[in-house]
Amino acid sequence: MSNEPRTAIVTGAARGIGAGVAQRLAADGMKVVVLDLDEAACELVAKEIREAGGTALAAGCDVSDEAAVKTTVARVVEEVGAPTVLVNNAGIIRDNLIFKMTLEDWEAVMAVHLRGSFLMTRACQTHMTEAGFGRIVNLSSVSALGNRGQTNYSAAKAGLQGFTKTLAIELGKFGVTANAIGPGFIETEMTQATAARIGVPFSDFTAMAAAEIPVQRTGKPEDIAHTASFLVSEGAGFVSGQVIYVAGGPRD
Ligand code: NAP
């Protein structure tokens, strides 16, 4: 292994879990690309990383836009170095019961989670196979196991698990691993939006969720960042094709 720090791209990293993962990978010594729709919002996270002594580039990019993904990955190669670590974290929710779900809401969720992860992975895997090293982490969810009001999201998150296992099979011989993290309830703007949609104050919403979780608390972005840090580490090269639920209790 070379001593040159790895370049890691984290998508959806302007806030929430992605920002937590970007900060953690930078603290681990990686050069981090903070990628999200709004480059100015990415820069706020990148600046925090630099102020803490890390290396970070802010990159505005819509992961579902094929041309934008191509341009952005080329920019990363040029400005930071070939990406050999990729965390596909960008995500949206468009919840509704099936009889009220619009085709637009179905397709919007598929576009960010599935199409976005596919485009980002296809663009980055070239650099990983060339380097003979790569780490891909996809953000799935406990919702992959089924969740009322989320036919679109649960289908996308289950789809990401199949995507992950197939990447592990195809890319393993090049030193590339692929794993999925399935978070349970993590306190972010996404779960705040869910609380707002059902009209429950966020503190009540988290308290109700915590009561049902074996460790009796809800998760924080750092809980996911810690798991991602392990999965992208040099030493995790024999862990591939796995779905790790990080949910404060068991999931099947
Ligand atoms: P979040 O706070 O809503 O952050 C998601 C980020 O993704 C936002 O900054 C968003 O940008 C960005 N994004 C959306 N569409 C994008 C696109 N097309 N291209 C690039 N970036 C895009 O969500 P989170 O809670 O941190 O969740 C992160 C990931 O974990 C998601 O995949 C989510 O499904 C998954 N997850 C979360 C939980 C949870 O409890 N929070 C549980 C299980 C799984 P904008 O703000 O500009 O839209």
GROMACS .gro file of C-alpha atoms and ligand atoms in nm:
model
  300
    1MET     CA    1   0.000   0.000   0.000
    2SER     CA    2   0.120   0.352  -0.080
    3ASN     CA    3   0.138   0.613   0.196
    4GLU     CA    4  -0.054   0.861  -0.018
    5PRO     CA    5  -0.391   0.935   0.154
    6ARG     CA    6  -0.695   0.782  -0.018
    7THR     CA    7  -0.944   1.006  -0.193
    8ALA     CA    8  -1.299   0.944  -0.071
    9ILE     CA    9  -1.619   1.077  -0.226
   10VAL     CA   10  -1.921   1.103   0.004
   11THR     CA   11  -2.248   1.190  -0.172
   12GLY     CA   12  -2.526   1.384   0.000
   13ALA     CA   13  -2.259   1.515   0.236
   14ALA     CA   14  -2.379   1.873   0.290
   15ARG     CA   15  -2.569   1.765   0.599
   16GLY     CA   16  -2.693   1.474   0.809
   17ILE     CA   17  -2.532   1.132   0.784
   18GLY     CA   18  -2.322   1.227   0.480
   19ALA     CA   19  -2.165   1.524   0.659
   20GLY     CA   20  -2.089   1.299   0.958
   21VAL     CA   21  -1.927   1.038   0.734
   22ALA     CA   22  -1.721   1.302   0.547
   23GLN     CA   23  -1.593   1.448   0.875
   24ARG     CA   24  -1.504   1.106   1.008
   25LEU     CA   25  -1.319   0.991   0.694
   26ALA     CA   26  -1.125   1.319   0.694
   27ALA     CA   27  -1.033   1.262   1.059
   28ASP     CA   28  -0.920   0.913   0.956
   29GLY     CA   29  -0.671   1.083   0.720
   30MET     CA   30  -0.850   1.061   0.386
   31LYS     CA   31  -0.884   1.343   0.134
   32VAL     CA   32  -1.260   1.390   0.123
   33VAL     CA   33  -1.490   1.516  -0.150
   34VAL     CA   34  -1.805   1.663   0.003
   35LEU     CA   35  -2.054   1.613  -0.280
   36ASP     CA   36  -2.414   1.736  -0.277
   37LEU     CA   37  -2.662   1.930  -0.492
   38ASP     CA   38  -2.565   2.272  -0.355
   39GLU     CA   39  -2.190   2.344  -0.375
   40ALA     CA   40  -2.216   2.637  -0.131
   41ALA     CA   41  -2.367   2.404   0.130
   42CYS     CA   42  -2.088   2.150   0.062
   43GLU     CA   43  -1.830   2.423   0.117
   44LEU     CA   44  -1.956   2.482   0.473
   45VAL     CA   45  -1.878   2.117   0.561
   46ALA     CA   46  -1.552   2.120   0.362
   47LYS     CA   47  -1.443   2.436   0.549
   48GLU     CA   48  -1.512   2.269   0.886
   49ILE     CA   49  -1.299   1.974   0.776
   50ARG     CA   50  -1.012   2.199   0.667
   51GLU     CA   51  -1.033   2.399   0.991
   52ALA     CA   52  -0.999   2.071   1.180
   53GLY     CA   53  -0.678   1.999   0.985
   54GLY     CA   54  -0.823   1.777   0.712
   55THR     CA   55  -0.833   1.797   0.333
   56ALA     CA   56  -1.167   1.851   0.162
   57LEU     CA   57  -1.311   1.959  -0.172
   58ALA     CA   58  -1.670   2.086  -0.209
   59ALA     CA   59  -1.837   1.952  -0.524
   60GLY     CA   60  -2.186   2.046  -0.639
   61CYS     CA   61  -2.338   1.756  -0.835
   62ASP     CA   62  -2.673   1.587  -0.891
   63VAL     CA   63  -2.590   1.215  -0.862
   64SER     CA   64  -2.879   1.125  -1.094
   65ASP     CA   65  -2.735   1.337  -1.379
   66GLU     CA   66  -2.503   1.123  -1.592
   67ALA     CA   67  -2.310   1.415  -1.744
   68ALA     CA   68  -2.268   1.591  -1.409
   69VAL     CA   69  -2.137   1.272  -1.247
   70LYS     CA   70  -1.884   1.225  -1.526
   71THR     CA   71  -1.763   1.586  -1.505
   72THR     CA   72  -1.746   1.581  -1.125
   73VAL     CA   73  -1.547   1.257  -1.103
   74ALA     CA   74  -1.304   1.393  -1.365
   75ARG     CA   75  -1.270   1.710  -1.155
   76VAL     CA   76  -1.199   1.502  -0.844
   77VAL     CA   77  -0.927   1.307  -1.025
   78GLU     CA   78  -0.770   1.635  -1.140
   79GLU     CA   79  -0.794   1.831  -0.816
   80VAL     CA   80  -0.772   1.570  -0.538
   81GLY     CA   81  -0.667   1.238  -0.689
   82ALA     CA   82  -0.837   0.924  -0.820
   83PRO     CA   83  -1.125   0.824  -0.589
   84THR     CA   84  -1.080   0.478  -0.440
   85VAL     CA   85  -1.341   0.518  -0.167
   86LEU     CA   86  -1.706   0.594  -0.246
   87VAL     CA   87  -1.994   0.633  -0.002
   88ASN     CA   88  -2.328   0.647  -0.184
   89ASN     CA   89  -2.531   0.833   0.076
   90ALA     CA   90  -2.740   1.091  -0.117
   91GLY     CA   91  -3.106   1.025  -0.060
   92ILE     CA   92  -3.458   1.165  -0.057
   93ILE     CA   93  -3.794   1.052   0.073
   94ARG     CA   94  -4.131   1.100  -0.101
   95ASP     CA   95  -4.354   0.902   0.136
   96ASN     CA   96  -4.716   0.813   0.067
   97LEU     CA   97  -4.945   0.513   0.083
   98ILE     CA   98  -4.943   0.320  -0.244
   99PHE     CA   99  -5.290   0.435  -0.351
  100LYS     CA  100  -5.182   0.800  -0.322
  101MET     CA  101  -4.825   0.767  -0.452
  102THR     CA  102  -4.759   0.951  -0.777
  103LEU     CA  103  -4.537   0.820  -1.051
  104GLU     CA  104  -4.322   1.131  -1.003
  105ASP     CA  105  -4.263   1.042  -0.638
  106TRP     CA  106  -4.178   0.683  -0.732
  107GLU     CA  107  -3.934   0.792  -1.001
  108ALA     CA  108  -3.772   1.070  -0.797
  109VAL     CA  109  -3.675   0.823  -0.524
  110MET     CA  110  -3.546   0.566  -0.774
  111ALA     CA  111  -3.345   0.836  -0.952
  112VAL     CA  112  -3.147   0.948  -0.648
  113HIS     CA  113  -3.094   0.616  -0.469
  114LEU     CA  114  -3.061   0.363  -0.751
  115ARG     CA  115  -2.968   0.559  -1.063
  116GLY     CA  116  -2.745   0.791  -0.856
  117SER     CA  117  -2.558   0.506  -0.685
  118PHE     CA  118  -2.520   0.327  -1.019
  119LEU     CA  119  -2.381   0.635  -1.197
  120MET     CA  120  -2.141   0.727  -0.914
  121THR     CA  121  -2.018   0.370  -0.877
  122ARG     CA  122  -1.969   0.318  -1.249
  123ALA     CA  123  -1.769   0.639  -1.272
  124CYS     CA  124  -1.549   0.559  -0.969
  125GLN     CA  125  -1.491   0.185  -1.010
  126THR     CA  126  -1.254   0.245  -1.303
  127HIS     CA  127  -1.018   0.426  -1.066
  128MET     CA  128  -1.055   0.156  -0.801
  129THR     CA  129  -0.981  -0.134  -1.036
  130GLU     CA  130  -0.683   0.059  -1.178
  131ALA     CA  131  -0.551   0.110  -0.825
  132GLY     CA  132  -0.620  -0.254  -0.729
  133PHE     CA  133  -0.801  -0.116  -0.425
  134GLY     CA  134  -1.149   0.015  -0.364
  135ARG     CA  135  -1.413   0.053  -0.096
  136ILE     CA  136  -1.778   0.112  -0.184
  137VAL     CA  137  -2.039   0.170   0.086
  138ASN     CA  138  -2.406   0.210  -0.006
  139LEU     CA  139  -2.662   0.354   0.234
  140SER     CA  140  -2.955   0.114   0.255
  141SER     CA  141  -3.205   0.128   0.542
  142VAL     CA  142  -3.411  -0.086   0.778
  143SER     CA  143  -3.694   0.029   0.550
  144ALA     CA  144  -3.562  -0.224   0.295
  145LEU     CA  145  -3.742  -0.481   0.512
  146GLY     CA  146  -4.073  -0.300   0.460
  147ASN     CA  147  -4.216   0.023   0.600
  148ARG     CA  148  -4.567   0.164   0.572
  149GLY     CA  149  -4.586   0.464   0.339
  150GLN     CA  150  -4.252   0.389   0.175
  151THR     CA  151  -4.308   0.151  -0.117
  152ASN     CA  152  -4.076   0.365  -0.331
  153TYR     CA  153  -3.807   0.412  -0.066
  154SER     CA  154  -3.813   0.053   0.063
  155ALA     CA  155  -3.792  -0.082  -0.294
  156ALA     CA  156  -3.493   0.145  -0.364
  157LYS     CA  157  -3.320   0.052  -0.038
  158ALA     CA  158  -3.378  -0.322  -0.100
  159GLY     CA  159  -3.252  -0.269  -0.454
  160LEU     CA  160  -2.932  -0.119  -0.317
  161GLN     CA  161  -2.870  -0.440  -0.123
  162GLY     CA  162  -2.878  -0.648  -0.444
  163PHE     CA  163  -2.663  -0.385  -0.615
  164THR     CA  164  -2.410  -0.409  -0.331
  165LYS     CA  165  -2.385  -0.788  -0.337
  166THR     CA  166  -2.339  -0.792  -0.714
  167LEU     CA  167  -2.068  -0.525  -0.697
  168ALA     CA  168  -1.891  -0.738  -0.438
  169ILE     CA  169  -1.900  -1.038  -0.674
  170GLU     CA  170  -1.788  -0.846  -0.985
  171LEU     CA  171  -1.518  -0.627  -0.829
  172GLY     CA  172  -1.370  -0.849  -0.560
  173LYS     CA  173  -1.089  -0.974  -0.779
  174PHE     CA  174  -0.967  -0.615  -0.823
  175GLY     CA  175  -0.930  -0.556  -0.449
  176VAL     CA  176  -1.259  -0.370  -0.431
  177THR     CA  177  -1.513  -0.440  -0.157
  178ALA     CA  178  -1.877  -0.329  -0.153
  179ASN     CA  179  -2.098  -0.325   0.154
  180ALA     CA  180  -2.425  -0.168   0.259
  181ILE     CA  181  -2.516   0.001   0.584
  182GLY     CA  182  -2.880  -0.020   0.690
  183PRO     CA  183  -2.941   0.260   0.942
  184GLY     CA  184  -3.234   0.252   1.177
  185PHE     CA  185  -3.367   0.580   1.318
  186ILE     CA  186  -3.095   0.847   1.284
  187GLU     CA  187  -3.157   1.206   1.396
  188THR     CA  188  -3.126   1.419   1.080
  189GLU     CA  189  -3.335   1.657   0.872
  190MET     CA  190  -3.480   1.350   0.698
  191THR     CA  191  -3.633   1.213   1.021
  192GLN     CA  192  -3.730   1.569   1.123
  193ALA     CA  193  -3.926   1.592   0.796
  194THR     CA  194  -4.104   1.264   0.875
  195ALA     CA  195  -4.203   1.394   1.221
  196ALA     CA  196  -4.331   1.716   1.065
  197ARG     CA  197  -4.531   1.525   0.804
  198ILE     CA  198  -4.718   1.324   1.068
  199GLY     CA  199  -4.754   1.631   1.294
  200VAL     CA  200  -4.551   1.510   1.594
  201PRO     CA  201  -4.286   1.729   1.767
  202PHE     CA  202  -3.940   1.588   1.690
  203SER     CA  203  -3.855   1.535   2.060
  204ASP     CA  204  -4.172   1.323   2.106
  205PHE     CA  205  -4.099   1.139   1.781
  206THR     CA  206  -3.746   1.045   1.892
  207ALA     CA  207  -3.865   0.949   2.242
  208MET     CA  208  -4.131   0.717   2.095
  209ALA     CA  209  -3.876   0.562   1.859
  210ALA     CA  210  -3.615   0.519   2.136
  211ALA     CA  211  -3.865   0.328   2.353
  212GLU     CA  212  -3.889   0.062   2.079
  213ILE     CA  213  -3.512   0.032   2.019
  214PRO     CA  214  -3.322  -0.227   2.228
  215VAL     CA  215  -3.039   0.017   2.320
  216GLN     CA  216  -3.312   0.269   2.418
  217ARG     CA  217  -3.188   0.561   2.209
  218THR     CA  218  -3.208   0.690   1.857
  219GLY     CA  219  -2.900   0.704   1.637
  220LYS     CA  220  -2.676   0.996   1.542
  221PRO     CA  221  -2.482   1.050   1.218
  222GLU     CA  222  -2.165   0.954   1.409
  223ASP     CA  223  -2.306   0.602   1.462
  224ILE     CA  224  -2.318   0.553   1.085
  225ALA     CA  225  -1.986   0.732   1.033
  226HIS     CA  226  -1.815   0.490   1.271
  227THR     CA  227  -1.941   0.189   1.074
  228ALA     CA  228  -1.849   0.349   0.740
  229SER     CA  229  -1.500   0.424   0.875
  230PHE     CA  230  -1.451   0.054   0.948
  231LEU     CA  231  -1.589  -0.066   0.614
  232VAL     CA  232  -1.363   0.164   0.409
  233SER     CA  233  -1.052   0.090   0.616
  234GLU     CA  234  -0.754  -0.101   0.478
  235GLY     CA  235  -0.814  -0.382   0.726
  236ALA     CA  236  -1.172  -0.451   0.617
  237GLY     CA  237  -1.068  -0.611   0.287
  238PHE     CA  238  -1.225  -0.948   0.371
  239VAL     CA  239  -1.568  -0.799   0.451
  240SER     CA  240  -1.765  -0.770   0.128
  241GLY     CA  241  -2.120  -0.802   0.003
  242GLN     CA  242  -2.261  -0.753   0.352
  243VAL     CA  243  -2.554  -0.553   0.480
  244ILE     CA  244  -2.479  -0.418   0.826
  245TYR     CA  245  -2.784  -0.289   1.010
  246VAL     CA  246  -2.690  -0.006   1.246
  247ALA     CA  247  -3.016   0.022   1.428
  248GLY     CA  248  -2.958  -0.029   1.801
  249GLY     CA  249  -3.089  -0.383   1.779
  250PRO     CA  250  -3.117  -0.685   1.550
  251ARG     CA  251  -3.272  -0.688   1.203
  252ASP     CA  252  -3.304  -0.984   0.969
  253NAP     P1  253  -3.070   1.419   0.468
  253NAP     O1  254  -3.040   1.490   0.596
  253NAP     O2  255  -3.198   1.448   0.399
  253NAP     O3  256  -2.946   1.442   0.368
  253NAP     C1  257  -2.946   1.388   0.239
  253NAP     C2  258  -2.861   1.473   0.151
  253NAP     O4  259  -2.864   1.417   0.018
  253NAP     C3  260  -2.912   1.617   0.140
  253NAP     O5  261  -2.807   1.709   0.164
  253NAP     C4  262  -2.964   1.625  -0.002
  253NAP     O6  263  -2.951   1.751  -0.063
  253NAP     C5  264  -2.872   1.525  -0.073
  253NAP     N1  265  -2.926   1.488  -0.202
  253NAP     C6  266  -3.056   1.463  -0.236
  253NAP     N2  267  -3.068   1.437  -0.365
  253NAP     C7  268  -2.942   1.445  -0.418
  253NAP     C8  269  -2.891   1.431  -0.550
  253NAP     N3  270  -2.970   1.401  -0.654
  253NAP     N4  271  -2.757   1.447  -0.569
  253NAP     C9  272  -2.676   1.479  -0.466
  253NAP     N5  273  -2.720   1.495  -0.338
  253NAP    C10  274  -2.853   1.479  -0.315
  253NAP     O7  275  -3.067   1.261   0.487
  253NAP     P2  276  -2.994   1.168   0.597
  253NAP     O8  277  -3.092   1.137   0.701
  253NAP     O9  278  -2.862   1.222   0.630
  253NAP    O10  279  -2.979   1.033   0.511
  253NAP    C11  280  -2.860   0.999   0.439
  253NAP    C12  281  -2.878   0.862   0.377
  253NAP    O11  282  -2.909   0.766   0.479
  253NAP    C13  283  -2.993   0.855   0.276
  253NAP    O12  284  -2.960   0.768   0.172
  253NAP    C14  285  -3.105   0.797   0.359
  253NAP    O13  286  -3.201   0.735   0.279
  253NAP    C15  287  -3.030   0.701   0.449
  253NAP     N6  288  -3.098   0.667   0.573
  253NAP    C16  289  -3.131   0.763   0.667
  253NAP    C17  290  -3.197   0.724   0.784
  253NAP    C18  291  -3.233   0.823   0.891
  253NAP    O14  292  -3.295   0.781   0.990
  253NAP     N7  293  -3.199   0.949   0.882
  253NAP    C19  294  -3.231   0.590   0.804
  253NAP    C20  295  -3.198   0.497   0.707
  253NAP    C21  296  -3.131   0.535   0.592
  253NAP     P3  297  -3.069   1.862  -0.052
  253NAP    O15  298  -3.076   1.898   0.091
  253NAP    O16  299  -3.021   1.975  -0.137
  253NAP    O17  300  -3.193   1.795  -0.101
   0.00000   0.00000   0.00000
